[in-house]
Tab-separated table of C-alpha atoms in Angstrom:
chain	number	residue	atom	x	y	z
A	9	MET	CA	10.471	12.393	-29.812
A	10	VAL	CA	10.527	11.151	-33.397
A	11	ILE	CA	13.802	11.442	-35.326
A	12	PRO	CA	13.452	12.738	-38.904
A	13	VAL	CA	15.818	11.169	-41.424
A	14	HIS	CA	14.494	12.205	-44.860
A	15	ASP	CA	11.674	14.146	-46.491
A	16	VAL	CA	10.025	13.213	-49.789
A	17	ASN	CA	10.298	16.682	-51.260
A	18	PRO	CA	12.745	17.075	-54.175
A	19	VAL	CA	14.502	20.373	-54.827
A	20	ARG	CA	15.175	22.075	-58.165
A	21	GLY	CA	18.787	23.074	-57.489
A	22	THR	CA	21.728	22.518	-55.183
A	23	PRO	CA	21.206	24.023	-51.687
A	24	TYR	CA	24.616	25.662	-51.496
A	25	VAL	CA	23.736	27.887	-48.525
A	26	THR	CA	22.426	24.975	-46.472
A	27	TYR	CA	25.610	23.014	-47.124
A	28	ALA	CA	27.755	26.071	-46.342
A	29	LEU	CA	25.949	26.654	-43.043
A	30	ILE	CA	26.482	23.038	-42.028
A	31	ALA	CA	30.174	23.204	-42.954
A	32	ALA	CA	30.632	26.482	-41.067
A	33	ASN	CA	28.977	25.127	-37.927
A	34	VAL	CA	31.124	21.992	-37.977
A	35	LEU	CA	34.350	23.930	-38.550
A	36	VAL	CA	33.602	26.422	-35.770
A	37	PHE	CA	32.858	23.544	-33.402
A	38	LEU	CA	36.124	21.789	-34.264
A	39	TYR	CA	38.109	24.960	-33.632
A	40	THR	CA	36.274	26.033	-30.477
A	41	PRO	CA	38.863	26.221	-27.650
A	42	GLY	CA	38.159	23.802	-24.834
A	43	LEU	CA	35.978	21.420	-26.830
A	44	ALA	CA	38.714	19.270	-28.337
A	45	GLY	CA	39.491	17.742	-24.967
A	46	SER	CA	35.851	17.095	-24.119
A	47	VAL	CA	35.381	15.278	-27.445
A	48	ALA	CA	38.355	13.059	-26.594
A	49	GLY	CA	36.995	12.397	-23.113
A	50	ASP	CA	39.277	14.866	-21.293
A	51	SER	CA	37.195	17.573	-19.634
A	52	GLY	CA	39.711	18.996	-17.165
A	53	LEU	CA	39.684	22.403	-15.522
A	54	SER	CA	41.974	23.928	-18.143
A	55	GLN	CA	39.594	22.881	-20.930
A	56	LEU	CA	36.653	24.312	-19.012
A	57	CYS	CA	38.383	27.643	-18.411
A	58	HIS	CA	39.284	28.023	-22.084
A	59	LEU	CA	35.715	27.221	-23.108
A	60	GLN	CA	34.200	29.677	-20.619
A	61	ALA	CA	36.467	32.478	-21.815
A	62	PHE	CA	35.591	31.786	-25.456
A	63	LEU	CA	31.842	31.659	-24.828
A	64	ASP	CA	31.824	34.824	-22.712
A	65	HIS	CA	33.441	36.609	-25.642
A	66	TRP	CA	31.424	35.227	-28.570
A	67	ALA	CA	28.121	33.853	-27.227
A	68	ALA	CA	25.018	35.967	-26.618
A	69	VAL	CA	24.164	36.827	-23.013
A	70	PRO	CA	20.558	37.915	-22.285
A	71	GLN	CA	21.508	40.557	-19.724
A	72	GLU	CA	23.914	42.132	-22.187
A	73	LEU	CA	21.340	42.071	-25.013
A	74	ILE	CA	18.525	43.711	-23.067
A	75	HIS	CA	20.256	45.922	-20.509
A	76	HIS	CA	23.668	46.373	-22.164
A	77	GLN	CA	25.242	45.519	-18.813
A	78	MET	CA	28.690	44.205	-19.619
A	79	PRO	CA	30.495	42.197	-16.914
A	80	ARG	CA	33.353	43.839	-15.053
A	81	LEU	CA	35.239	40.553	-14.816
A	82	VAL	CA	35.376	37.696	-17.338
A	83	PRO	CA	37.322	34.410	-17.456
A	84	THR	CA	40.757	34.760	-19.013
A	85	GLY	CA	41.050	31.103	-20.000
A	86	GLU	CA	43.817	30.502	-17.458
A	87	VAL	CA	43.738	28.354	-14.336
A	88	GLY	CA	44.663	29.782	-10.954
A	89	ALA	CA	44.585	28.820	-7.282
A	90	GLY	CA	42.637	30.654	-4.606
A	91	THR	CA	41.540	30.177	-1.018
A	92	HIS	CA	38.935	27.631	-2.131
A	93	GLY	CA	41.255	25.707	-4.432
A	94	PRO	CA	41.985	25.867	-8.170
A	95	GLY	CA	39.617	27.700	-10.515
A	96	CYS	CA	39.390	29.885	-13.599
A	97	LEU	CA	41.132	33.252	-13.419
A	98	VAL	CA	39.048	36.348	-14.130
A	99	SER	CA	40.040	39.895	-15.070
A	100	PRO	CA	38.509	42.950	-16.765
A	101	PRO	CA	37.795	42.121	-20.426
A	102	ASP	CA	40.522	43.152	-22.867
A	103	TYR	CA	38.083	43.245	-25.791
A	104	ASP	CA	35.042	45.263	-26.884
A	105	LYS	CA	31.963	43.086	-27.297
A	106	SER	CA	28.940	44.082	-29.361
A	107	PRO	CA	25.824	42.431	-27.859
A	108	PRO	CA	23.792	42.614	-31.122
A	109	LEU	CA	26.658	41.066	-33.100
A	110	SER	CA	27.022	38.327	-30.482
A	111	VAL	CA	23.594	36.978	-31.525
A	112	LEU	CA	25.047	36.274	-34.971
A	113	THR	CA	28.255	34.673	-33.728
A	114	ALA	CA	26.306	32.584	-31.212
A	115	MET	CA	24.400	30.943	-34.095
A	116	PHE	CA	27.586	29.074	-35.029
A	117	LEU	CA	28.546	27.890	-31.529
A	118	HIS	CA	27.626	24.538	-30.019
A	119	GLY	CA	28.425	22.989	-26.665
A	120	SER	CA	28.639	19.315	-27.626
A	121	TRP	CA	28.633	16.886	-30.535
A	122	LEU	CA	25.046	15.916	-29.725
A	123	HIS	CA	23.972	19.559	-29.809
A	124	LEU	CA	25.727	20.107	-33.133
A	125	LEU	CA	24.640	16.922	-34.906
A	126	GLY	CA	20.998	17.274	-33.843
A	127	ASN	CA	20.834	20.808	-35.242
A	128	MET	CA	22.622	19.918	-38.461
A	129	LEU	CA	20.329	16.931	-39.067
A	130	PHE	CA	17.226	19.155	-38.975
A	131	LEU	CA	18.915	21.811	-41.113
A	132	LEU	CA	19.971	19.257	-43.728
A	133	ILE	CA	16.518	17.677	-44.019
A	134	PHE	CA	14.355	20.791	-43.998
A	135	GLY	CA	16.687	23.632	-44.963
A	136	ASN	CA	17.214	22.607	-48.588
A	137	ASN	CA	13.535	23.044	-49.502
A	138	ILE	CA	13.250	26.421	-47.783
A	139	GLU	CA	16.383	27.582	-49.598
A	140	ASP	CA	14.937	26.230	-52.844
A	141	ARG	CA	11.724	28.194	-52.280
A	142	LEU	CA	13.358	31.456	-51.158
A	143	GLY	CA	16.538	31.463	-53.221
A	144	HIS	CA	20.068	31.573	-51.864
A	145	VAL	CA	20.268	35.228	-50.798
A	146	ARG	CA	16.802	35.449	-49.292
A	147	PHE	CA	17.421	32.194	-47.422
A	148	VAL	CA	20.510	33.684	-45.762
A	149	LEU	CA	18.506	36.741	-44.694
A	150	PHE	CA	15.645	34.530	-43.512
A	151	TYR	CA	17.976	32.285	-41.487
A	152	VAL	CA	19.681	35.226	-39.782
A	153	ALA	CA	16.359	36.982	-39.089
A	154	CYS	CA	14.958	33.872	-37.396
A	155	GLY	CA	18.145	33.511	-35.370
A	156	TYR	CA	17.852	37.091	-34.146
A	157	ALA	CA	14.159	36.664	-33.349
A	158	ALA	CA	15.013	33.563	-31.322
A	159	GLY	CA	17.930	35.194	-29.513
A	160	TYR	CA	16.127	38.386	-28.547
A	161	GLY	CA	12.907	36.507	-27.817
A	162	PHE	CA	14.739	34.354	-25.305
A	163	ALA	CA	16.575	37.363	-23.850
A	164	LEU	CA	13.346	39.316	-23.298
A	165	LEU	CA	11.959	36.449	-21.228
A	166	ASN	CA	15.242	35.936	-19.337
A	167	ASP	CA	16.623	39.464	-19.198
A	168	THR	CA	18.603	38.957	-15.968
A	169	SER	CA	20.328	35.779	-17.086
A	170	THR	CA	24.102	35.846	-17.468
A	171	ASP	CA	24.332	32.336	-18.951
A	172	PRO	CA	25.689	32.283	-22.521
A	173	LEU	CA	23.125	31.543	-25.228
A	174	LEU	CA	24.579	29.561	-28.123
A	175	GLY	CA	23.568	27.264	-30.943
A	176	ALA	CA	21.818	27.326	-34.295
A	177	SER	CA	18.597	25.934	-32.812
A	178	GLY	CA	16.682	29.202	-32.975
A	179	ALA	CA	17.484	29.855	-36.627
A	180	ILE	CA	16.762	26.231	-37.547
A	181	ALA	CA	13.482	26.405	-35.633
A	182	GLY	CA	12.583	29.219	-38.038
A	183	VAL	CA	13.313	26.863	-40.942
A	184	LEU	CA	10.958	24.301	-39.372
A	185	GLY	CA	8.237	26.925	-38.958
A	186	ALA	CA	8.543	27.930	-42.597
A	187	TYR	CA	8.440	24.292	-43.683
A	188	LEU	CA	5.224	23.751	-41.728
A	189	VAL	CA	3.615	26.693	-43.519
A	190	LEU	CA	4.872	25.891	-47.022
A	191	TYR	CA	4.905	22.071	-47.053
A	192	PRO	CA	2.475	20.799	-44.394
A	193	ARG	CA	1.469	17.679	-46.364
A	194	VAL	CA	4.918	16.584	-47.502
A	195	ARG	CA	5.811	13.123	-46.198
A	196	VAL	CA	8.752	12.842	-43.829
A	197	TRP	CA	10.527	9.606	-42.989
A	198	VAL	CA	11.040	9.367	-39.236
A	199	LEU	CA	12.313	6.846	-36.718
A	200	VAL	CA	9.931	6.324	-33.819
A	201	PRO	CA	11.499	4.805	-30.680
A	202	PHE	CA	9.234	1.978	-29.550
A	203	LEU	CA	11.373	-0.853	-28.162
A	204	VAL	CA	13.259	-0.498	-31.453
A	205	PHE	CA	13.334	2.358	-33.948
A	206	LEU	CA	10.328	1.961	-36.246
A	207	PRO	CA	10.452	3.702	-39.645
A	208	LEU	CA	7.291	5.621	-40.495
A	209	ARG	CA	6.368	8.101	-43.203
A	210	LEU	CA	4.352	10.894	-41.613
A	211	PRO	CA	3.050	14.258	-42.850
A	212	ALA	CA	5.230	17.242	-42.032
A	213	TRP	CA	2.414	18.968	-40.143
A	214	LEU	CA	2.360	16.086	-37.671
A	215	VAL	CA	6.138	15.815	-37.250
A	216	LEU	CA	6.811	19.542	-36.952
A	217	GLY	CA	3.609	20.310	-35.077
A	218	PHE	CA	4.525	17.710	-32.482
A	219	TRP	CA	8.047	19.136	-32.229
A	220	PHE	CA	6.714	22.652	-31.698
A	221	ALA	CA	4.189	21.472	-29.119
A	222	LEU	CA	6.996	19.859	-27.116
A	223	GLN	CA	9.062	23.046	-27.223
A	224	ALA	CA	6.076	25.103	-26.061
A	225	VAL	CA	5.371	22.727	-23.178
A	226	TYR	CA	9.023	22.581	-22.125
A	227	SER	CA	9.394	26.371	-22.327
A	228	SER	CA	6.599	26.734	-19.782
A	229	GLY	CA	8.314	24.263	-17.464
A	230	GLY	CA	5.910	21.414	-18.132
A	231	GLY	CA	7.201	17.912	-18.769
A	232	VAL	CA	10.660	18.668	-17.358
A	233	SER	CA	11.877	19.145	-13.814
A	234	THR	CA	13.912	22.192	-14.833
A	235	ALA	CA	14.593	24.142	-17.999
A	236	GLY	CA	18.221	23.055	-17.757
A	237	THR	CA	20.551	24.372	-20.441
A	238	VAL	CA	18.131	24.119	-23.382
A	239	ALA	CA	16.689	27.457	-24.527
A	240	TYR	CA	13.190	26.231	-25.355
A	241	GLU	CA	11.844	29.790	-25.501
A	242	ALA	CA	14.316	30.529	-28.299
A	243	HIS	CA	12.979	27.532	-30.237
A	244	VAL	CA	9.418	28.801	-29.882
A	245	ALA	CA	10.335	32.363	-30.908
A	246	GLY	CA	12.357	31.201	-33.910
A	247	PHE	CA	9.625	28.815	-35.062
A	248	LEU	CA	6.938	31.508	-34.909
A	249	ALA	CA	9.193	33.975	-36.743
A	250	GLY	CA	9.728	31.428	-39.514
A	251	MET	CA	5.986	30.868	-39.857
A	252	VAL	CA	5.268	34.588	-40.092
A	253	LEU	CA	8.002	35.234	-42.676
A	254	ALA	CA	6.944	32.275	-44.839
A	255	TRP	CA	3.195	32.925	-44.687
A	256	PRO	CA	3.048	35.283	-47.722
A	257	LEU	CA	4.721	32.598	-49.880
A	258	ARG	CA	2.350	29.738	-49.155
A	259	ARG	CA	0.005	30.353	-52.124
A	260	GLY	CA	2.733	30.059	-54.744
A	261	THR	CA	4.366	26.957	-53.283
A	262	PRO	CA	3.989	23.787	-55.408
A	263	PRO	CA	2.044	20.922	-53.768
A	264	PRO	CA	3.935	17.889	-52.408
A	265	PRO	CA	4.461	14.904	-54.721
A	266	GLU	CA	3.363	12.314	-52.152
A	267	PRO	CA	-0.111	10.852	-51.538
A	268	ARG	CA	-1.907	12.179	-48.500
A	269	ARG	CA	-2.670	8.926	-46.687
A	270	LEU	CA	-0.403	7.898	-43.808
A	271	LEU	CA	1.718	4.813	-44.389
A	272	TRP	CA	2.777	2.382	-41.706
A	273	GLY	CA	3.857	-1.211	-41.194
A	274	ARG	CA	4.720	-3.071	-44.413
A	275	GLN	CA	3.614	-0.164	-46.581
A	276	ALA	CA	6.065	2.165	-44.845
A	277	ARG	CA	8.961	-0.310	-45.042
A	278	HIS	CA	8.311	-0.898	-48.758
A	279	GLY	CA	9.101	2.720	-49.609
A	280	TRP	CA	12.022	2.862	-47.177
């Protein structure tokens, strides 16, 4: 997988919404119960129980979204001891959870620093141009719409799952889909892992098309032994939603400022 680090696509104004989304995601992560210890290297049972209770409350759960089947028992965040040893205590929930609203709150939750930083990197590089093209208010609506399309798209394909769905990946995938439609020929600086990280300047259609192809393959189970904890179907749904929403705007989008030929080797390093 190539790692994007910068696109050659200047914006006309300050992307306040993009910066605000990044700040909000970082702040929510820092104040997520149970994650402080894991960041410091302490991932004990107490930390795990607090995290499970928080995610059950605020993350989106496919079974709840599609069937509105709320669990009778949820983790309380406390540790207890049973016949099989210590574990997380459960009890009937003492809160009312709205499954549709949980899709929105889940967009600001992340399970690890790697999860958070990867999402924020893509949002920082590609989000500013989409915000510049749509405007601040429409970009907020676009971002949320893609997040909902990703969340419900994943839930429809995994309607019996009770695993929490969290992360901004689906909404950001929508940003990538819109970027592919609006700026396919813009040059993107990427790092390609080949013994060392090689800097290349590639067209956006190649970088984002390759990313989407990987998500599509992984969502079908190809290329990985198991789907694991990554919601690849949400990435695919969000990306397609972003493409559809951005399609009517493609004619009025200014062309990229970069030449169309691919640069590599000394030519690529010269512009770096």
